[in-house]
Amino acid sequence: MKGCPFGSHRVIEPKGSLPQAAQRIDNTPRISDNEILIDVQTLNVDSASFTQIKGVCGDSEEAVAAMITDIVRSRGKLQNPVTGSGGMLIGRVAEIGSLLKGRGLETGDRIATLVSLSLTPLMIERIEKIHMDKDQVDIRGKAILFESGIYARLPEDMPDRLALAILDVAGAPAQVDRLVKPGMNVAIIGAGGKSGLLCCYQAKKKVGAGGRVIAVEYSPENADRLSRMGLADHTIVADATRPLEVYGKVKEVTGEALCDVVINNVNVQVTEMSSILITRDGGIVYFFSMATSFARAALGAEGVGKDITMIVGNGYTRGHASLALNILRESAVIRELFERLYV
Amino acid sequence: MKGCPFGSHRVIEPKGSLPQAAQRIDNTPRISDNEILIDVQTLNVDSASFTQIKGVCGDSEEAVAAMITDIVRSRGKLQNPVTGSGGMLIGRVAEIGSLLKGRGLETGDRIATLVSLSLTPLMIERIEKIHMDKDQVDIRGKAILFESGIYARLPEDMPDRLALAILDVAGAPAQVDRLVKPGMNVAIIGAGGKSGLLCCYQAKKKVGAGGRVIAVEYSPENADRLSRMGLADHTIVADATRPLEVYGKVKEVTGEALCDVVINNVNVQVTEMSSILITRDGGIVYFFSMATSFARAALGAEGVGKDITMIVGNGYTRGHASLALNILRESAVIRELFERLYV
Ligand SMILES: NC(=O)c1ccc[n+]([C@@H]2O[C@H](COP(=O)([O-])OP(=O)(O)OC[C@H]3O[C@@H](n4cnc5c(N)ncnc54)[C@H](OP(=O)(O)O)[C@@H]3O)[C@@H](O)[C@H]2O)c1
Ligand SMILES: NC(=O)c1ccc[n+]([C@@H]2O[C@H](COP(=O)([O-])OP(=O)(O)OC[C@H]3O[C@@H](n4cnc5c(N)ncnc54)[C@H](OP(=O)(O)O)[C@@H]3O)[C@@H](O)[C@H]2O)c1
């Protein structure tokens, strides 16, 4: 039997929707001819979702385990009911539907799914361990990948947890690679975080000697770490929720030219206006942050008469997984830091 | 005295924010040297906001008037506390700050503001009339335009209400003009509405004989009207909240090629996935609809492995006002319909 390539055949309610918008999907671990069955090893819970869960559970590992089990039991997928977000997983291919055979994937291969857990059928048999500080959960269980679902083979030259952490945000540096050209002024807001550091690296590589990478970071410690890593030409310490402060400090660096491309990687709300103000007329803002408000961005740019292109951070860009993993191979300082933080 | 070009000097709370994000701004009708004072004639309330207000007030004109007065009294601007949106206004220039003189605008000129009412200082002296079916409110009052605020002179060759209705959505056809190229397949979702019709017209003009404009419209009556107006090559009747239905019907027209550019002009939620599915890999979705959810768009595209560019509908594009008004001069069928609906 062949299912819908987007997985609509597993939607229980509401009918007519796709798995991501669905309230509840069928997580039966029996695949149709165009699905892939995965033995799950570790879940990487989306940062916004895990923060919300920990908030409710008061840092108790048992309560977190119970809440995750509960979500998956009632929805058939790990989609946080409050944030709507999911995360991703790593595991081993258990079975490949007949229609997807011979496409380069074999049973036993170790992969990371690159589609959100918010739409991935998941069945948890047992929770093995919760890594409270890494947003990761080791489990025994099964997941299903639809025909349209994307995945990456896990690399042999780095720990799984490291690959998992990187792959979660792989879309961001890949978009930087696409949008940034030699000689540009590029600002990265939330530059000291996981996706921010990868974006700084890729932007530095693309702008070349004639361009400039301006890192905007909230905490003085992380800004200092960033400077020492040599990943930006200028590091600005500022609160991205205060647009005039950010605007003033960026103008000290760029003058009236402002930035050609701005990448927003923060994890807090109301930072749209900072991004907009520091972008030059005709420039581009790439909102990778899931805390972005569509209306605030749309009305905000109009409100200051800025003719700029604002892009929604699509988590998928062709080649994003290998591009992001390659950064770890190229940059010893980033690898060293990320091993410390995420492994 | 010179104020902040973005109007931050009028923010009462929270300090550090800009007028759009502010809870409350100072609407005192005394201008600084880089502001413009306007004698307001009519407010065009954003469709989402007016619908919400009418919902609460149960279609009573008096209650609507009281609610609008109340919002403006407490916030210093007409920003709907629920939807966050505003609208725009037309009026006559009452006074020009000394630093903005000699830039082509004169006292007495009739203009429409092109920045949202959600950030425009407004003082209502009296509500003259509420046009319940046109989302418009005639008032006596004053408004302030900041230095960064944009406006358009009201045209002499059409009724004010018509110009006001068109200018409200001028950003959409201007973006179509920028994104659409000859020979493309272009879909307009919500094609039968105000912005949808303007987008169809502009798309038809740009794709030329080798391209196709596909209109997706909800109600059979409006779809029929659209077909008779000759503004699309194909008209599809479908519910944009049902992605597989829309996908199937668009594929009947385009085959596997799908659409190069998709413009979303609907006024209801959960239509992101329809827009994403009908876009070809490498194509563009332009979300003009203010009912767009950032997270649903970002996770939705990733979920089906679509490497597409999704753009936030910036209300401002250079030259958008004259482009939109010119459509009314060029197209007799659109002008005739809009005169009937909005004047
Ligand atoms: N679009 C997608 O597909 C996708 C996929 C994955 C993740 N995301 C989103 O991407 C964002 C970043 O993820 P991540 O894993 O890189 O997060 P992260 O490592 O937690 O980094 C967040 C960064 O934002 C900074 N920040 C916080 N508040 C700030 C403020 N007021 N001003 C300036 N900077 C501030 C943090 O600085 P401090 O460390 O100094 O606090 C940190 O550098 C999140 O919103 C996440 O949801 C999107
Ligand atoms: N980004 C910006 O700066 C900006 C500025 C102004 C307005 N907007 C937004 O743009 C959108 C359109 O505004 P407008 O004035 O053109 O609105 P409108 O005239 O009310 O048109 C809305 C259209 O959406 C259609 N629609 C509703 N539900 C649908 C469904 N389930 N499937 C398919 N089509 C459906 C309607 O069809 P029926 O008539 O058959 O119901 C109608 O054709 C609104 O969301 C508005 O907030 C954005």
Coordinates of N, CA, C and O in Angstrom, one line a residue, chain A residues 18, chain B residues 189 216 238-247 250 262 264 270-279 285 287:
Chain A
L18 N -2.6 18.2 7.0 CA -1.4 17.5 6.9 C -0.9 17.2 8.3 O -1.3 17.8 9.3
Chain B
I189 N -3.7 33.1 -4.3 CA -4.7 32.5 -3.3 C -5.5 33.6 -2.7 O -4.9 34.5 -2.1
V216 N -7.0 31.1 -7.2 CA -7.6 30.2 -6.2 C -8.6 31.0 -5.4 O -8.2 32.0 -4.7
A238 N -11.6 26.5 -4.4 CA -11.0 25.6 -3.4 C -10.9 26.3 -2.1 O -10.8 27.5 -2.0
D239 N -10.9 25.5 -1.0 CA -10.7 26.0 0.3 C -9.2 26.0 0.7 O -8.6 24.9 0.8
A240 N -8.6 27.1 0.9 CA -7.1 27.2 1.1 C -6.7 26.6 2.4 O -5.5 26.4 2.6
T241 N -7.6 26.3 3.3 CA -7.2 25.7 4.5 C -7.1 24.1 4.3 O -6.8 23.4 5.2
R242 N -7.4 23.7 3.1 CA -7.3 22.2 2.8 C -6.2 22.0 1.7 O -6.5 22.0 0.5
P243 N -5.0 21.9 2.2 CA -3.8 21.9 1.3 C -3.9 20.8 0.2 O -3.5 21.1 -1.0
L244 N -4.3 19.6 0.5 CA -4.3 18.6 -0.5 C -5.3 18.9 -1.7 O -5.0 18.6 -2.8
E245 N -6.4 19.5 -1.3 CA -7.4 19.8 -2.3 C -6.8 20.9 -3.2 O -7.0 20.8 -4.4
V246 N -6.2 21.9 -2.7 CA -5.6 23.0 -3.5 C -4.5 22.4 -4.4 O -4.5 22.7 -5.6
Y247 N -3.7 21.6 -3.7 CA -2.5 21.0 -4.5 C -3.0 20.2 -5.7 O -2.5 20.3 -6.8
V250 N -4.5 22.5 -8.5 CA -3.4 23.2 -9.2 C -2.6 22.3 -10.1 O -2.3 22.7 -11.2
V262 N 3.9 32.2 -5.8 CA 2.5 32.1 -5.2 C 2.3 33.3 -4.3 O 3.2 33.6 -3.5
N264 N -0.2 34.9 -1.5 CA -1.3 34.5 -0.5 C -2.0 35.8 0.0 O -1.4 36.6 0.7
V270 N -4.3 29.4 8.7 CA -4.0 28.0 8.4 C -4.1 27.8 6.8 O -4.6 26.8 6.4
T271 N -3.5 28.7 6.1 CA -3.4 28.5 4.6 C -2.0 28.4 4.1 O -1.7 28.4 2.9
E272 N -1.1 28.4 5.1 CA 0.4 28.3 4.7 C 0.7 27.1 3.9 O 1.4 27.2 2.9
M273 N 0.2 25.9 4.3 CA 0.6 24.7 3.7 C 0.1 24.6 2.2 O 0.8 24.1 1.4
S274 N -1.1 25.2 1.9 CA -1.6 25.2 0.6 C -0.6 26.0 -0.3 O -0.3 25.6 -1.4
S275 N -0.1 27.1 0.2 CA 0.8 28.0 -0.5 C 2.1 27.2 -0.8 O 2.7 27.3 -1.9
I276 N 2.6 26.5 0.2 CA 3.9 25.8 0.1 C 3.8 24.7 -0.9 O 4.7 24.5 -1.7
L277 N 2.7 23.9 -0.8 CA 2.7 22.7 -1.6 C 2.6 23.0 -3.1 O 3.1 22.2 -3.9
I278 N 2.0 24.1 -3.5 CA 1.8 24.4 -4.9 C 3.0 25.2 -5.5 O 3.0 25.5 -6.7
T279 N 4.0 25.4 -4.7 CA 5.2 26.1 -5.1 C 6.2 25.1 -5.6 O 6.5 24.2 -4.9
V285 N 7.1 32.0 -2.3 CA 5.8 32.3 -1.7 C 5.8 33.7 -1.1 O 6.7 34.0 -0.3
F287 N 3.8 36.0 1.3 CA 2.6 36.0 2.2 C 2.2 37.4 2.5 O 2.8 38.1 3.3

